[in-house]
């Protein structure tokens, strides 16, 4: 390995405040996506079967309520997990992560496969006609 040593990192403590803020932001972002997806799903389902679903405001209120509960409970559970990790890391020392630098290229089998794929792509391009400017205008 010519004098290169792996870099070792020991994660022995997690800052609960940072964990709480990060998890809150991630869960809030996920919550926004869930509410937007629920709204789009309601619009699509209402277009297919009108007057079957509850009103959009009711549907949105339930979705927002579920997301708020998810954000609050999820943030609390992740923060509690950080406290529990800190307690267990006092006895076990934490998690050690080793990062090494990969100095090798692709294996010979991978290199052959890449070469065969490039050749096949080149052959395909010669046999498949490309789109002309006139074809693009008609689309």
PDB file of C-alpha atoms in Angstrom:
ATOM      1  CA  UNK A   1       0.000   0.000   0.000  1.00  0.00           C
ATOM      2  CA  UNK A   2       3.113   2.237  -0.369  1.00  0.00           C
ATOM      3  CA  UNK A   3       2.923   4.124   2.933  1.00  0.00           C
ATOM      4  CA  UNK A   4      -0.757   4.991   2.847  1.00  0.00           C
ATOM      5  CA  UNK A   5      -2.674   4.429   6.043  1.00  0.00           C
ATOM      6  CA  UNK A   6      -6.425   4.266   6.408  1.00  0.00           C
ATOM      7  CA  UNK A   7      -8.075   7.195   8.137  1.00  0.00           C
ATOM      8  CA  UNK A   8      -9.864   6.081  11.289  1.00  0.00           C
ATOM      9  CA  UNK A   9     -12.667   8.055  12.872  1.00  0.00           C
ATOM     10  CA  UNK A  10     -14.278   7.127  16.171  1.00  0.00           C
ATOM     11  CA  UNK A  11     -17.773   8.472  16.719  1.00  0.00           C
ATOM     12  CA  UNK A  12     -17.946   8.436  20.497  1.00  0.00           C
ATOM     13  CA  UNK A  13     -20.622  11.059  21.096  1.00  0.00           C
ATOM     14  CA  UNK A  14     -23.547  12.639  19.261  1.00  0.00           C
ATOM     15  CA  UNK A  15     -24.609  16.160  20.133  1.00  0.00           C
ATOM     16  CA  UNK A  16     -28.335  15.830  20.961  1.00  0.00           C
ATOM     17  CA  UNK A  17     -29.117  19.437  19.980  1.00  0.00           C
ATOM     18  CA  UNK A  18     -27.553  19.019  16.525  1.00  0.00           C
ATOM     19  CA  UNK A  19     -29.315  15.684  16.078  1.00  0.00           C
ATOM     20  CA  UNK A  20     -32.640  17.263  17.051  1.00  0.00           C
ATOM     21  CA  UNK A  21     -32.281  20.233  14.689  1.00  0.00           C
ATOM     22  CA  UNK A  22     -31.110  18.064  11.780  1.00  0.00           C
ATOM     23  CA  UNK A  23     -33.858  15.495  12.255  1.00  0.00           C
ATOM     24  CA  UNK A  24     -36.486  18.239  12.588  1.00  0.00           C
ATOM     25  CA  UNK A  25     -35.395  19.843   9.322  1.00  0.00           C
ATOM     26  CA  UNK A  26     -35.266  16.516   7.472  1.00  0.00           C
ATOM     27  CA  UNK A  27     -38.648  15.396   8.806  1.00  0.00           C
ATOM     28  CA  UNK A  28     -40.219  18.797   8.094  1.00  0.00           C
ATOM     29  CA  UNK A  29     -38.977  18.592   4.507  1.00  0.00           C
ATOM     30  CA  UNK A  30     -40.350  15.075   4.233  1.00  0.00           C
ATOM     31  CA  UNK A  31     -43.629  16.338   5.684  1.00  0.00           C
ATOM     32  CA  UNK A  32     -43.911  19.048   3.024  1.00  0.00           C
ATOM     33  CA  UNK A  33     -43.404  16.385   0.348  1.00  0.00           C
ATOM     34  CA  UNK A  34     -46.051  14.155   1.937  1.00  0.00           C
ATOM     35  CA  UNK A  35     -48.615  16.977   2.102  1.00  0.00           C
ATOM     36  CA  UNK A  36     -47.927  17.971  -1.517  1.00  0.00           C
ATOM     37  CA  UNK A  37     -48.182  14.345  -2.658  1.00  0.00           C
ATOM     38  CA  UNK A  38     -51.411  13.881  -0.721  1.00  0.00           C
ATOM     39  CA  UNK A  39     -52.843  17.005  -2.345  1.00  0.00           C
ATOM     40  CA  UNK A  40     -51.942  15.807  -5.833  1.00  0.00           C
ATOM     41  CA  UNK A  41     -53.352  12.349  -5.054  1.00  0.00           C
ATOM     42  CA  UNK A  42     -56.622  13.915  -3.828  1.00  0.00           C
ATOM     43  CA  UNK A  43     -56.900  16.020  -6.999  1.00  0.00           C
ATOM     44  CA  UNK A  44     -56.309  12.981  -9.210  1.00  0.00           C
ATOM     45  CA  UNK A  45     -58.718  10.765  -7.300  1.00  0.00           C
ATOM     46  CA  UNK A  46     -61.366  13.481  -7.240  1.00  0.00           C
ATOM     47  CA  UNK A  47     -61.024  13.870 -11.015  1.00  0.00           C
ATOM     48  CA  UNK A  48     -61.593  10.128 -11.497  1.00  0.00           C
ATOM     49  CA  UNK A  49     -64.453   9.791  -9.002  1.00  0.00           C
ATOM     50  CA  UNK A  50     -65.985  13.142  -8.068  1.00  0.00           C
ATOM     51  CA  UNK A  51     -67.990  13.507  -4.849  1.00  0.00           C
ATOM     52  CA  UNK A  52     -66.581  10.297  -3.314  1.00  0.00           C
ATOM     53  CA  UNK A  53     -63.759  11.793  -1.260  1.00  0.00           C
ATOM     54  CA  UNK A  54     -64.201  14.273   1.589  1.00  0.00           C
ATOM     55  CA  UNK A  55     -63.679  17.969   0.932  1.00  0.00           C
ATOM     56  CA  UNK A  56     -60.153  19.071   0.043  1.00  0.00           C
ATOM     57  CA  UNK A  57     -59.877  21.208   3.195  1.00  0.00           C
ATOM     58  CA  UNK A  58     -60.775  18.222   5.395  1.00  0.00           C
ATOM     59  CA  UNK A  59     -58.351  15.984   3.539  1.00  0.00           C
ATOM     60  CA  UNK A  60     -55.579  18.584   3.812  1.00  0.00           C
ATOM     61  CA  UNK A  61     -56.251  19.146   7.529  1.00  0.00           C
ATOM     62  CA  UNK A  62     -55.910  15.422   8.226  1.00  0.00           C
ATOM     63  CA  UNK A  63     -52.713  15.228   6.150  1.00  0.00           C
ATOM     64  CA  UNK A  64     -51.186  18.216   7.957  1.00  0.00           C
ATOM     65  CA  UNK A  65     -52.178  16.736  11.335  1.00  0.00           C
ATOM     66  CA  UNK A  66     -50.508  13.431  10.496  1.00  0.00           C
ATOM     67  CA  UNK A  67     -47.381  15.236   9.289  1.00  0.00           C
ATOM     68  CA  UNK A  68     -47.193  17.376  12.442  1.00  0.00           C
ATOM     69  CA  UNK A  69     -47.470  14.248  14.600  1.00  0.00           C
ATOM     70  CA  UNK A  70     -44.797  12.559  12.474  1.00  0.00           C
ATOM     71  CA  UNK A  71     -42.402  15.506  12.801  1.00  0.00           C
ATOM     72  CA  UNK A  72     -42.884  15.853  16.570  1.00  0.00           C
ATOM     73  CA  UNK A  73     -42.683  12.132  17.356  1.00  0.00           C
ATOM     74  CA  UNK A  74     -39.882  11.488  14.863  1.00  0.00           C
ATOM     75  CA  UNK A  75     -37.760  14.354  16.200  1.00  0.00           C
ATOM     76  CA  UNK A  76     -38.335  13.188  19.758  1.00  0.00           C
ATOM     77  CA  UNK A  77     -37.439   9.590  18.976  1.00  0.00           C
ATOM     78  CA  UNK A  78     -34.267  10.527  17.098  1.00  0.00           C
ATOM     79  CA  UNK A  79     -33.177  12.845  19.922  1.00  0.00           C
ATOM     80  CA  UNK A  80     -33.861  10.092  22.450  1.00  0.00           C
ATOM     81  CA  UNK A  81     -31.791   7.777  20.241  1.00  0.00           C
ATOM     82  CA  UNK A  82     -28.892  10.269  20.416  1.00  0.00           C
ATOM     83  CA  UNK A  83     -29.058  10.268  24.220  1.00  0.00           C
ATOM     84  CA  UNK A  84     -29.147   6.464  24.279  1.00  0.00           C
ATOM     85  CA  UNK A  85     -26.231   6.300  21.842  1.00  0.00           C
ATOM     86  CA  UNK A  86     -24.213   8.605  24.097  1.00  0.00           C
ATOM     87  CA  UNK A  87     -24.941   6.348  27.076  1.00  0.00           C
ATOM     88  CA  UNK A  88     -23.949   3.195  25.229  1.00  0.00           C
ATOM     89  CA  UNK A  89     -20.870   4.839  23.695  1.00  0.00           C
ATOM     90  CA  UNK A  90     -19.535   5.496  27.205  1.00  0.00           C
ATOM     91  CA  UNK A  91     -19.276   1.740  27.716  1.00  0.00           C
ATOM     92  CA  UNK A  92     -18.447   0.522  24.208  1.00  0.00           C
ATOM     93  CA  UNK A  93     -16.311   3.380  22.979  1.00  0.00           C
ATOM     94  CA  UNK A  94     -18.577   4.275  20.085  1.00  0.00           C
ATOM     95  CA  UNK A  95     -18.460   3.358  16.423  1.00  0.00           C
ATOM     96  CA  UNK A  96     -15.165   3.319  14.537  1.00  0.00           C
ATOM     97  CA  UNK A  97     -15.174   4.152  10.847  1.00  0.00           C
ATOM     98  CA  UNK A  98     -12.131   3.369   8.694  1.00  0.00           C
ATOM     99  CA  UNK A  99     -11.783   5.088   5.321  1.00  0.00           C
ATOM    100  CA  UNK A 100      -9.163   3.830   2.887  1.00  0.00           C
ATOM    101  CA  UNK A 101      -8.196   5.146  -0.500  1.00  0.00           C
ATOM    102  CA  UNK A 102      -8.920   2.828  -3.397  1.00  0.00           C
ATOM    103  CA  UNK A 103      -5.872   2.852  -5.662  1.00  0.00           C
ATOM    104  CA  UNK A 104      -7.003   0.203  -8.094  1.00  0.00           C
ATOM    105  CA  UNK A 105      -9.080   0.639 -11.222  1.00  0.00           C
ATOM    106  CA  UNK A 106     -11.865  -1.627 -12.424  1.00  0.00           C
ATOM    107  CA  UNK A 107     -11.268  -5.351 -12.335  1.00  0.00           C
ATOM    108  CA  UNK A 108     -10.276  -7.036 -15.631  1.00  0.00           C
ATOM    109  CA  UNK A 109     -13.764  -8.526 -15.991  1.00  0.00           C
ATOM    110  CA  UNK A 110     -15.364  -5.094 -15.478  1.00  0.00           C
ATOM    111  CA  UNK A 111     -12.988  -3.506 -17.997  1.00  0.00           C
ATOM    112  CA  UNK A 112     -13.873  -6.162 -20.600  1.00  0.00           C
ATOM    113  CA  UNK A 113     -17.594  -5.661 -19.967  1.00  0.00           C
ATOM    114  CA  UNK A 114     -17.247  -1.880 -20.381  1.00  0.00           C
ATOM    115  CA  UNK A 115     -15.306  -2.356 -23.619  1.00  0.00           C
ATOM    116  CA  UNK A 116     -17.950  -4.746 -25.002  1.00  0.00           C
ATOM    117  CA  UNK A 117     -20.744  -2.334 -24.073  1.00  0.00           C
ATOM    118  CA  UNK A 118     -18.937   0.547 -25.813  1.00  0.00           C
ATOM    119  CA  UNK A 119     -18.477  -1.538 -28.955  1.00  0.00           C
ATOM    120  CA  UNK A 120     -22.128  -2.617 -28.950  1.00  0.00           C
ATOM    121  CA  UNK A 121     -23.232   0.993 -28.533  1.00  0.00           C
ATOM    122  CA  UNK A 122     -21.030   2.084 -31.440  1.00  0.00           C
ATOM    123  CA  UNK A 123     -22.492  -0.663 -33.672  1.00  0.00           C
ATOM    124  CA  UNK A 124     -26.025   0.266 -32.669  1.00  0.00           C
ATOM    125  CA  UNK A 125     -25.463   3.918 -33.518  1.00  0.00           C
ATOM    126  CA  UNK A 126     -24.346   3.033 -37.024  1.00  0.00           C
ATOM    127  CA  UNK A 127     -27.493   0.965 -37.663  1.00  0.00           C
ATOM    128  CA  UNK A 128     -30.116   3.206 -36.028  1.00  0.00           C
ATOM    129  CA  UNK A 129     -30.879   6.372 -37.993  1.00  0.00           C
ATOM    130  CA  UNK A 130     -30.606   9.588 -36.042  1.00  0.00           C
ATOM    131  CA  UNK A 131     -33.446  12.077 -35.899  1.00  0.00           C
ATOM    132  CA  UNK A 132     -33.251  14.904 -38.370  1.00  0.00           C
ATOM    133  CA  UNK A 133     -34.293  18.491 -37.751  1.00  0.00           C
ATOM    134  CA  UNK A 134     -37.499  17.880 -39.750  1.00  0.00           C
ATOM    135  CA  UNK A 135     -38.403  14.938 -37.467  1.00  0.00           C
ATOM    136  CA  UNK A 136     -37.940  17.107 -34.410  1.00  0.00           C
ATOM    137  CA  UNK A 137     -40.259  19.813 -35.776  1.00  0.00           C
ATOM    138  CA  UNK A 138     -43.071  17.320 -36.368  1.00  0.00           C
ATOM    139  CA  UNK A 139     -43.043  16.100 -32.726  1.00  0.00           C
TER     140      UNK A 139
END
